[in-house]
PDB file of C-alpha atoms in Angstrom:
ATOM      1  CA  ASN A 991     108.245  87.381  80.881  1.00  0.00           C
ATOM      2  CA  ALA A 992     106.422  88.289  84.080  1.00  0.00           C
ATOM      3  CA  GLY A 993     108.359  91.575  84.266  1.00  0.00           C
ATOM      4  CA  VAL A 994     108.660  93.021  87.773  1.00  0.00           C
ATOM      5  CA  THR A 995     106.603  91.237  90.423  1.00  0.00           C
ATOM      6  CA  GLN A 996     105.930  92.317  93.995  1.00  0.00           C
ATOM      7  CA  THR A 997     104.434  90.514  96.963  1.00  0.00           C
ATOM      8  CA  PRO A 998     102.320  91.040  98.940  1.00  0.00           C
ATOM      9  CA  LYS A 999      99.883  93.442  97.291  1.00  0.00           C
ATOM     10  CA  PHE A1000      98.486  94.615 100.606  1.00  0.00           C
ATOM     11  CA  GLN A1001      99.843  94.434 104.150  1.00  0.00           C
ATOM     12  CA  VAL A1002      98.761  95.766 107.518  1.00  0.00           C
ATOM     13  CA  LEU A1003     101.327  95.893 110.316  1.00  0.00           C
ATOM     14  CA  LYS A1004     101.362  97.026 113.903  1.00  0.00           C
ATOM     15  CA  THR A1005     103.938  99.555 115.061  1.00  0.00           C
ATOM     16  CA  GLY A1006     107.201  97.816 115.854  1.00  0.00           C
ATOM     17  CA  GLN A1007     106.635  94.748 113.683  1.00  0.00           C
ATOM     18  CA  SER A1008     109.120  93.827 110.991  1.00  0.00           C
ATOM     19  CA  MET A1009     108.465  92.475 107.540  1.00  0.00           C
ATOM     20  CA  THR A1010     109.996  92.001 104.097  1.00  0.00           C
ATOM     21  CA  LEU A1011     108.536  93.252 100.848  1.00  0.00           C
ATOM     22  CA  GLN A1012     109.499  90.972  98.000  1.00  0.00           C
ATOM     23  CA  CYS A1013     110.530  92.098  94.518  1.00  0.00           C
ATOM     24  CA  ALA A1014     111.639  89.944  91.610  1.00  0.00           C
ATOM     25  CA  GLN A1015     112.348  90.530  87.930  1.00  0.00           C
ATOM     26  CA  ASP A1016     112.934  88.012  85.164  1.00  0.00           C
ATOM     27  CA  MET A1017     114.498  90.338  82.603  1.00  0.00           C
ATOM     28  CA  ASN A1018     118.121  89.935  83.785  1.00  0.00           C
ATOM     29  CA  HIS A1019     118.249  93.631  84.680  1.00  0.00           C
ATOM     30  CA  GLU A1020     121.286  94.854  86.568  1.00  0.00           C
ATOM     31  CA  TYR A1021     119.658  97.889  88.185  1.00  0.00           C
ATOM     32  CA  MET A1022     116.850  97.568  90.721  1.00  0.00           C
ATOM     33  CA  SER A1023     115.361 100.118  93.058  1.00  0.00           C
ATOM     34  CA  TRP A1024     112.663 100.744  95.635  1.00  0.00           C
ATOM     35  CA  TYR A1025     110.434 103.823  95.747  1.00  0.00           C
ATOM     36  CA  ARG A1026     107.687 104.917  98.062  1.00  0.00           C
ATOM     37  CA  GLN A1027     104.733 106.960  96.885  1.00  0.00           C
ATOM     38  CA  ASP A1028     102.950 109.299  99.254  1.00  0.00           C
ATOM     39  CA  PRO A1029     100.107 111.719  98.459  1.00  0.00           C
ATOM     40  CA  GLY A1030     101.378 115.121  97.344  1.00  0.00           C
ATOM     41  CA  MET A1031     105.040 114.070  97.461  1.00  0.00           C
ATOM     42  CA  GLY A1032     105.593 112.025  94.354  1.00  0.00           C
ATOM     43  CA  LEU A1033     107.751 108.923  94.321  1.00  0.00           C
ATOM     44  CA  ARG A1034     110.937 108.982  96.384  1.00  0.00           C
ATOM     45  CA  LEU A1035     113.897 106.621  96.103  1.00  0.00           C
ATOM     46  CA  ILE A1036     114.572 104.448  99.170  1.00  0.00           C
ATOM     47  CA  HIS A1037     117.436 102.154  98.088  1.00  0.00           C
ATOM     48  CA  TYR A1038     118.894 100.975  94.842  1.00  0.00           C
ATOM     49  CA  SER A1039     121.263  98.321  93.504  1.00  0.00           C
ATOM     50  CA  VAL A1040     123.449  98.396  90.394  1.00  0.00           C
ATOM     51  CA  GLY A1041     124.099  94.660  90.490  1.00  0.00           C
ATOM     52  CA  ALA A1042     124.192  91.564  92.672  1.00  0.00           C
ATOM     53  CA  GLY A1043     126.054  92.286  95.899  1.00  0.00           C
ATOM     54  CA  ILE A1044     125.949  96.083  95.453  1.00  0.00           C
ATOM     55  CA  THR A1045     123.409  98.333  97.160  1.00  0.00           C
ATOM     56  CA  ASP A1046     123.271 102.011  98.051  1.00  0.00           C
ATOM     57  CA  GLN A1047     121.003 104.454  99.802  1.00  0.00           C
ATOM     58  CA  GLY A1048     118.548 106.688  98.081  1.00  0.00           C
ATOM     59  CA  GLU A1049     116.727 109.764  99.287  1.00  0.00           C
ATOM     60  CA  VAL A1050     114.757 108.269 102.203  1.00  0.00           C
ATOM     61  CA  PRO A1051     116.618 105.140 103.455  1.00  0.00           C
ATOM     62  CA  ASN A1052     116.014 105.379 107.212  1.00  0.00           C
ATOM     63  CA  GLY A1053     114.095 102.443 108.639  1.00  0.00           C
ATOM     64  CA  TYR A1054     114.707 100.209 105.621  1.00  0.00           C
ATOM     65  CA  ASN A1055     117.324  97.602 104.727  1.00  0.00           C
ATOM     66  CA  VAL A1056     118.041  95.904 101.418  1.00  0.00           C
ATOM     67  CA  SER A1057     120.288  93.188 100.070  1.00  0.00           C
ATOM     68  CA  ARG A1058     120.924  91.843  96.571  1.00  0.00           C
ATOM     69  CA  SER A1059     122.181  88.276  96.632  1.00  0.00           C
ATOM     70  CA  THR A1060     120.918  87.438  93.137  1.00  0.00           C
ATOM     71  CA  THR A1061     120.259  89.416  89.977  1.00  0.00           C
ATOM     72  CA  GLU A1062     116.567  88.539  90.127  1.00  0.00           C
ATOM     73  CA  ASP A1063     115.596  89.477  93.688  1.00  0.00           C
ATOM     74  CA  PHE A1064     115.733  92.712  95.648  1.00  0.00           C
ATOM     75  CA  PRO A1065     113.814  92.469  98.946  1.00  0.00           C
ATOM     76  CA  LEU A1066     113.067  95.502 101.116  1.00  0.00           C
ATOM     77  CA  ARG A1067     113.054  94.968 104.881  1.00  0.00           C
ATOM     78  CA  LEU A1068     111.245  97.136 107.377  1.00  0.00           C
ATOM     79  CA  LEU A1069     113.120  96.721 110.636  1.00  0.00           C
ATOM     80  CA  SER A1070     110.577  98.177 113.081  1.00  0.00           C
ATOM     81  CA  ALA A1071     107.499  99.502 111.336  1.00  0.00           C
ATOM     82  CA  ALA A1072     106.287 103.009 112.141  1.00  0.00           C
ATOM     83  CA  PRO A1073     103.071 104.797 111.063  1.00  0.00           C
ATOM     84  CA  SER A1074     105.221 107.140 108.944  1.00  0.00           C
ATOM     85  CA  GLN A1075     106.034 104.139 106.751  1.00  0.00           C
ATOM     86  CA  THR A1076     102.433 103.818 105.653  1.00  0.00           C
ATOM     87  CA  SER A1077     102.751 104.195 101.908  1.00  0.00           C
ATOM     88  CA  VAL A1078     102.640 102.457  98.565  1.00  0.00           C
ATOM     89  CA  TYR A1079     105.951 100.823  97.705  1.00  0.00           C
ATOM     90  CA  PHE A1080     107.132 100.276  94.153  1.00  0.00           C
ATOM     91  CA  CYS A1081     110.011  98.182  92.935  1.00  0.00           C
ATOM     92  CA  ALA A1082     111.585  99.074  89.594  1.00  0.00           C
ATOM     93  CA  SER A1083     114.299  97.706  87.351  1.00  0.00           C
ATOM     94  CA  ARG A1084     116.195  98.729  84.237  1.00  0.00           C
ATOM     95  CA  PRO A1085     118.706  96.890  82.069  1.00  0.00           C
ATOM     96  CA  THR A1086     121.999  98.473  83.124  1.00  0.00           C
ATOM     97  CA  GLY A1087     123.570  99.753  86.282  1.00  0.00           C
ATOM     98  CA  LEU A1088     125.030 102.808  84.645  1.00  0.00           C
ATOM     99  CA  ILE A1089     123.240 106.114  84.340  1.00  0.00           C
ATOM    100  CA  SER A1090     121.759 105.464  80.990  1.00  0.00           C
ATOM    101  CA  THR A1091     118.981 105.998  78.543  1.00  0.00           C
ATOM    102  CA  ASP A1092     117.207 102.805  79.524  1.00  0.00           C
ATOM    103  CA  THR A1093     113.636 103.114  80.601  1.00  0.00           C
ATOM    104  CA  GLN A1094     112.559 101.733  83.956  1.00  0.00           C
ATOM    105  CA  TYR A1095     109.991  99.008  84.504  1.00  0.00           C
ATOM    106  CA  PHE A1096     107.812  99.190  87.598  1.00  0.00           C
ATOM    107  CA  GLY A1097     106.075  96.521  89.599  1.00  0.00           C
ATOM    108  CA  PRO A1098     102.386  96.796  90.580  1.00  0.00           C
ATOM    109  CA  GLY A1099     103.145  98.038  94.092  1.00  0.00           C
ATOM    110  CA  THR A1100     102.594  96.982  97.692  1.00  0.00           C
ATOM    111  CA  ARG A1101     100.150  99.022  99.756  1.00  0.00           C
ATOM    112  CA  LEU A1102     101.375  99.047 103.361  1.00  0.00           C
ATOM    113  CA  THR A1103      99.476 100.340 106.368  1.00  0.00           C
ATOM    114  CA  VAL A1104     101.146 100.617 109.763  1.00  0.00           C
ATOM    115  CA  LEU A1105      98.784 101.028 112.709  1.00  0.00           C
TER     116      LEU A1105
ATOM    117  CA  LYS B  66     118.410 119.734  94.800  1.00  0.00           C
ATOM    118  CA  GLN B  67     116.375 118.837  91.741  1.00  0.00           C
ATOM    119  CA  GLU B  68     112.678 119.623  91.991  1.00  0.00           C
ATOM    120  CA  VAL B  69     110.063 118.621  89.436  1.00  0.00           C
ATOM    121  CA  THR B  70     106.718 120.380  89.173  1.00  0.00           C
ATOM    122  CA  GLN B  71     103.709 119.391  87.118  1.00  0.00           C
ATOM    123  CA  ILE B  72     100.882 121.703  86.184  1.00  0.00           C
ATOM    124  CA  PRO B  73      97.947 121.332  86.278  1.00  0.00           C
ATOM    125  CA  ALA B  74      97.447 118.878  89.128  1.00  0.00           C
ATOM    126  CA  ALA B  75      94.159 117.757  87.592  1.00  0.00           C
ATOM    127  CA  LEU B  76      92.537 118.157  84.207  1.00  0.00           C
ATOM    128  CA  SER B  77      89.104 117.195  82.919  1.00  0.00           C
ATOM    129  CA  VAL B  78      88.351 117.313  79.189  1.00  0.00           C
ATOM    130  CA  PRO B  79      85.740 115.926  76.793  1.00  0.00           C
ATOM    131  CA  GLU B  80      86.695 113.140  74.465  1.00  0.00           C
ATOM    132  CA  GLY B  81      88.420 114.225  71.267  1.00  0.00           C
ATOM    133  CA  GLU B  82      90.256 117.231  72.639  1.00  0.00           C
ATOM    134  CA  ASN B  83      93.964 117.756  72.151  1.00  0.00           C
ATOM    135  CA  LEU B  84      95.681 118.542  75.407  1.00  0.00           C
ATOM    136  CA  VAL B  85      99.046 119.496  76.872  1.00  0.00           C
ATOM    137  CA  LEU B  86     100.529 118.477  80.192  1.00  0.00           C
ATOM    138  CA  ASN B  87     103.391 120.502  81.593  1.00  0.00           C
ATOM    139  CA  CYS B  88     106.484 119.522  83.542  1.00  0.00           C
ATOM    140  CA  SER B  89     109.230 121.811  84.818  1.00  0.00           C
ATOM    141  CA  PHE B  90     112.487 121.023  86.587  1.00  0.00           C
ATOM    142  CA  THR B  91     114.909 123.250  88.458  1.00  0.00           C
ATOM    143  CA  ASP B  92     118.291 121.789  87.452  1.00  0.00           C
ATOM    144  CA  SER B  93     118.951 121.581  83.718  1.00  0.00           C
ATOM    145  CA  ALA B  94     121.838 119.103  84.173  1.00  0.00           C
ATOM    146  CA  ILE B  95     119.853 115.984  83.328  1.00  0.00           C
ATOM    147  CA  TYR B  96     120.526 112.771  81.445  1.00  0.00           C
ATOM    148  CA  ASN B  97     116.972 112.176  80.375  1.00  0.00           C
ATOM    149  CA  LEU B  98     113.334 112.901  81.107  1.00  0.00           C
ATOM    150  CA  GLN B  99     110.640 110.277  81.157  1.00  0.00           C
ATOM    151  CA  TRP B 100     106.862 110.396  81.072  1.00  0.00           C
ATOM    152  CA  PHE B 101     104.922 107.659  82.846  1.00  0.00           C
ATOM    153  CA  ARG B 102     101.286 106.738  83.116  1.00  0.00           C
ATOM    154  CA  GLN B 103      99.778 105.397  86.352  1.00  0.00           C
ATOM    155  CA  ASP B 104      96.325 103.860  86.522  1.00  0.00           C
ATOM    156  CA  PRO B 105      94.539 103.763  89.902  1.00  0.00           C
ATOM    157  CA  GLY B 106      95.962 101.047  92.141  1.00  0.00           C
ATOM    158  CA  LYS B 107      98.521 100.062  89.542  1.00  0.00           C
ATOM    159  CA  GLY B 108     102.200 100.535  88.857  1.00  0.00           C
ATOM    160  CA  LEU B 109     103.816 102.944  86.441  1.00  0.00           C
ATOM    161  CA  THR B 110     104.061 102.370  82.721  1.00  0.00           C
ATOM    162  CA  SER B 111     106.734 104.184  80.734  1.00  0.00           C
ATOM    163  CA  LEU B 112     105.321 106.220  77.844  1.00  0.00           C
ATOM    164  CA  LEU B 113     108.236 108.170  76.421  1.00  0.00           C
ATOM    165  CA  LEU B 114     111.889 108.774  77.245  1.00  0.00           C
ATOM    166  CA  ILE B 115     113.709 111.834  75.906  1.00  0.00           C
ATOM    167  CA  GLN B 116     117.468 111.911  76.131  1.00  0.00           C
ATOM    168  CA  SER B 117     119.093 115.208  77.064  1.00  0.00           C
ATOM    169  CA  SER B 118     120.391 115.626  73.514  1.00  0.00           C
ATOM    170  CA  GLN B 119     116.933 115.206  71.998  1.00  0.00           C
ATOM    171  CA  ARG B 120     114.150 117.753  71.540  1.00  0.00           C
ATOM    172  CA  GLU B 121     111.164 115.447  71.258  1.00  0.00           C
ATOM    173  CA  GLN B 122     109.864 111.900  71.087  1.00  0.00           C
ATOM    174  CA  THR B 123     106.672 110.560  69.581  1.00  0.00           C
ATOM    175  CA  SER B 124     104.636 107.419  70.169  1.00  0.00           C
ATOM    176  CA  GLY B 125     101.262 107.140  68.495  1.00  0.00           C
ATOM    177  CA  ARG B 126      99.044 109.988  69.732  1.00  0.00           C
ATOM    178  CA  LEU B 127     101.659 111.105  72.251  1.00  0.00           C
ATOM    179  CA  ASN B 128     104.389 113.638  71.665  1.00  0.00           C
ATOM    180  CA  ALA B 129     106.814 114.788  74.336  1.00  0.00           C
ATOM    181  CA  SER B 130     109.128 117.744  73.957  1.00  0.00           C
ATOM    182  CA  LEU B 131     112.120 118.809  76.010  1.00  0.00           C
ATOM    183  CA  ASP B 132     113.668 122.252  76.426  1.00  0.00           C
ATOM    184  CA  LYS B 133     116.554 121.518  78.736  1.00  0.00           C
ATOM    185  CA  SER B 134     117.840 125.075  78.939  1.00  0.00           C
ATOM    186  CA  SER B 135     114.523 126.386  80.249  1.00  0.00           C
ATOM    187  CA  GLY B 136     113.845 123.311  82.377  1.00  0.00           C
ATOM    188  CA  ARG B 137     110.583 122.383  80.701  1.00  0.00           C
ATOM    189  CA  SER B 138     108.880 119.443  79.056  1.00  0.00           C
ATOM    190  CA  THR B 139     105.408 119.039  77.625  1.00  0.00           C
ATOM    191  CA  LEU B 140     103.376 115.940  76.869  1.00  0.00           C
ATOM    192  CA  TYR B 141     100.924 116.453  74.036  1.00  0.00           C
ATOM    193  CA  ILE B 142      98.021 114.024  73.720  1.00  0.00           C
ATOM    194  CA  ALA B 143      96.123 114.196  70.443  1.00  0.00           C
ATOM    195  CA  ALA B 144      92.456 113.288  70.082  1.00  0.00           C
ATOM    196  CA  SER B 145      92.029 112.238  73.714  1.00  0.00           C
ATOM    197  CA  GLN B 146      89.999 109.125  74.577  1.00  0.00           C
ATOM    198  CA  PRO B 147      88.358 107.924  77.818  1.00  0.00           C
ATOM    199  CA  GLY B 148      91.049 105.237  77.980  1.00  0.00           C
ATOM    200  CA  ASP B 149      93.627 107.998  78.404  1.00  0.00           C
ATOM    201  CA  SER B 150      92.209 108.750  81.862  1.00  0.00           C
ATOM    202  CA  ALA B 151      95.042 108.201  84.332  1.00  0.00           C
ATOM    203  CA  THR B 152      97.700 110.072  86.270  1.00  0.00           C
ATOM    204  CA  TYR B 153     100.659 111.204  84.188  1.00  0.00           C
ATOM    205  CA  LEU B 154     104.028 111.550  85.879  1.00  0.00           C
ATOM    206  CA  CYS B 155     107.208 113.072  84.581  1.00  0.00           C
ATOM    207  CA  ALA B 156     110.603 112.253  86.029  1.00  0.00           C
ATOM    208  CA  VAL B 157     114.170 113.315  85.356  1.00  0.00           C
ATOM    209  CA  VAL B 158     117.456 111.491  85.792  1.00  0.00           C
ATOM    210  CA  GLY B 159     120.041 113.989  86.931  1.00  0.00           C
ATOM    211  CA  THR B 160     123.794 113.778  86.582  1.00  0.00           C
ATOM    212  CA  GLY B 161     125.732 112.233  89.440  1.00  0.00           C
ATOM    213  CA  PHE B 162     122.996 110.106  90.973  1.00  0.00           C
ATOM    214  CA  GLN B 163     121.193 106.950  90.062  1.00  0.00           C
ATOM    215  CA  LYS B 164     117.651 108.062  90.623  1.00  0.00           C
ATOM    216  CA  LEU B 165     114.569 109.369  88.953  1.00  0.00           C
ATOM    217  CA  VAL B 166     113.183 112.539  90.509  1.00  0.00           C
ATOM    218  CA  PHE B 167     109.427 112.541  90.065  1.00  0.00           C
ATOM    219  CA  GLY B 168     106.846 115.237  89.846  1.00  0.00           C
ATOM    220  CA  THR B 169     103.570 114.775  91.724  1.00  0.00           C
ATOM    221  CA  GLY B 170     101.621 114.135  88.547  1.00  0.00           C
ATOM    222  CA  THR B 171      98.652 115.404  86.575  1.00  0.00           C
ATOM    223  CA  ARG B 172      95.404 113.495  87.032  1.00  0.00           C
ATOM    224  CA  LEU B 173      93.592 113.395  83.682  1.00  0.00           C
ATOM    225  CA  LEU B 174      89.927 112.554  83.201  1.00  0.00           C
ATOM    226  CA  VAL B 175      88.592 112.248  79.662  1.00  0.00           C
ATOM    227  CA  SER B 176      84.808 112.126  79.524  1.00  0.00           C
ATOM    228  CA  PRO B 177      82.870 110.358  76.742  1.00  0.00           C
TER     229      PRO B 177
END
């Protein structure tokens, strides 16, 4: 198993550009989520999905879109990049969509800089 | 709103010491608490998960305890090694929402 994979590892954008961060998992997990990590603020939830076709907003969803057409993939779209979106983005998954005792598995992260 | 605090923010110890990392949370209505390790430039690796009904969990040299009523957890690392150097994050899953709420972490440096 590759676990949770993310591409790209690094990205530099100009203000106003759009892009998609890719996330995939090969563990047949129902639950997937996106977090951003900023210095001094910890990780914050952007969007999450409890299964294919089902997504919901997290704590900081503005400026981001998600979709979940398959169990394996959960891409994060930046609609019009802003400098405030400079961050490290982590994708995570866990086996079930219910609030549970399952641990979460994290991808290696995408470091995004918006100029 | 759930808030998670970790103290200290940074810790430097010589190899072989036993050490304790602290985590506190403001809302005791949680499903579980997890401890993660993050190496520089890398993702998070789950170390221990304590369910709300449990008091502690152990894995090798690591022991995590949970006192839900006081909103506290500790991660005990026995006989620390340079390979333990990393940032340690605690996170709680609260009732009613599908997310982990993270603390800002404790950066640990273990010197040979």
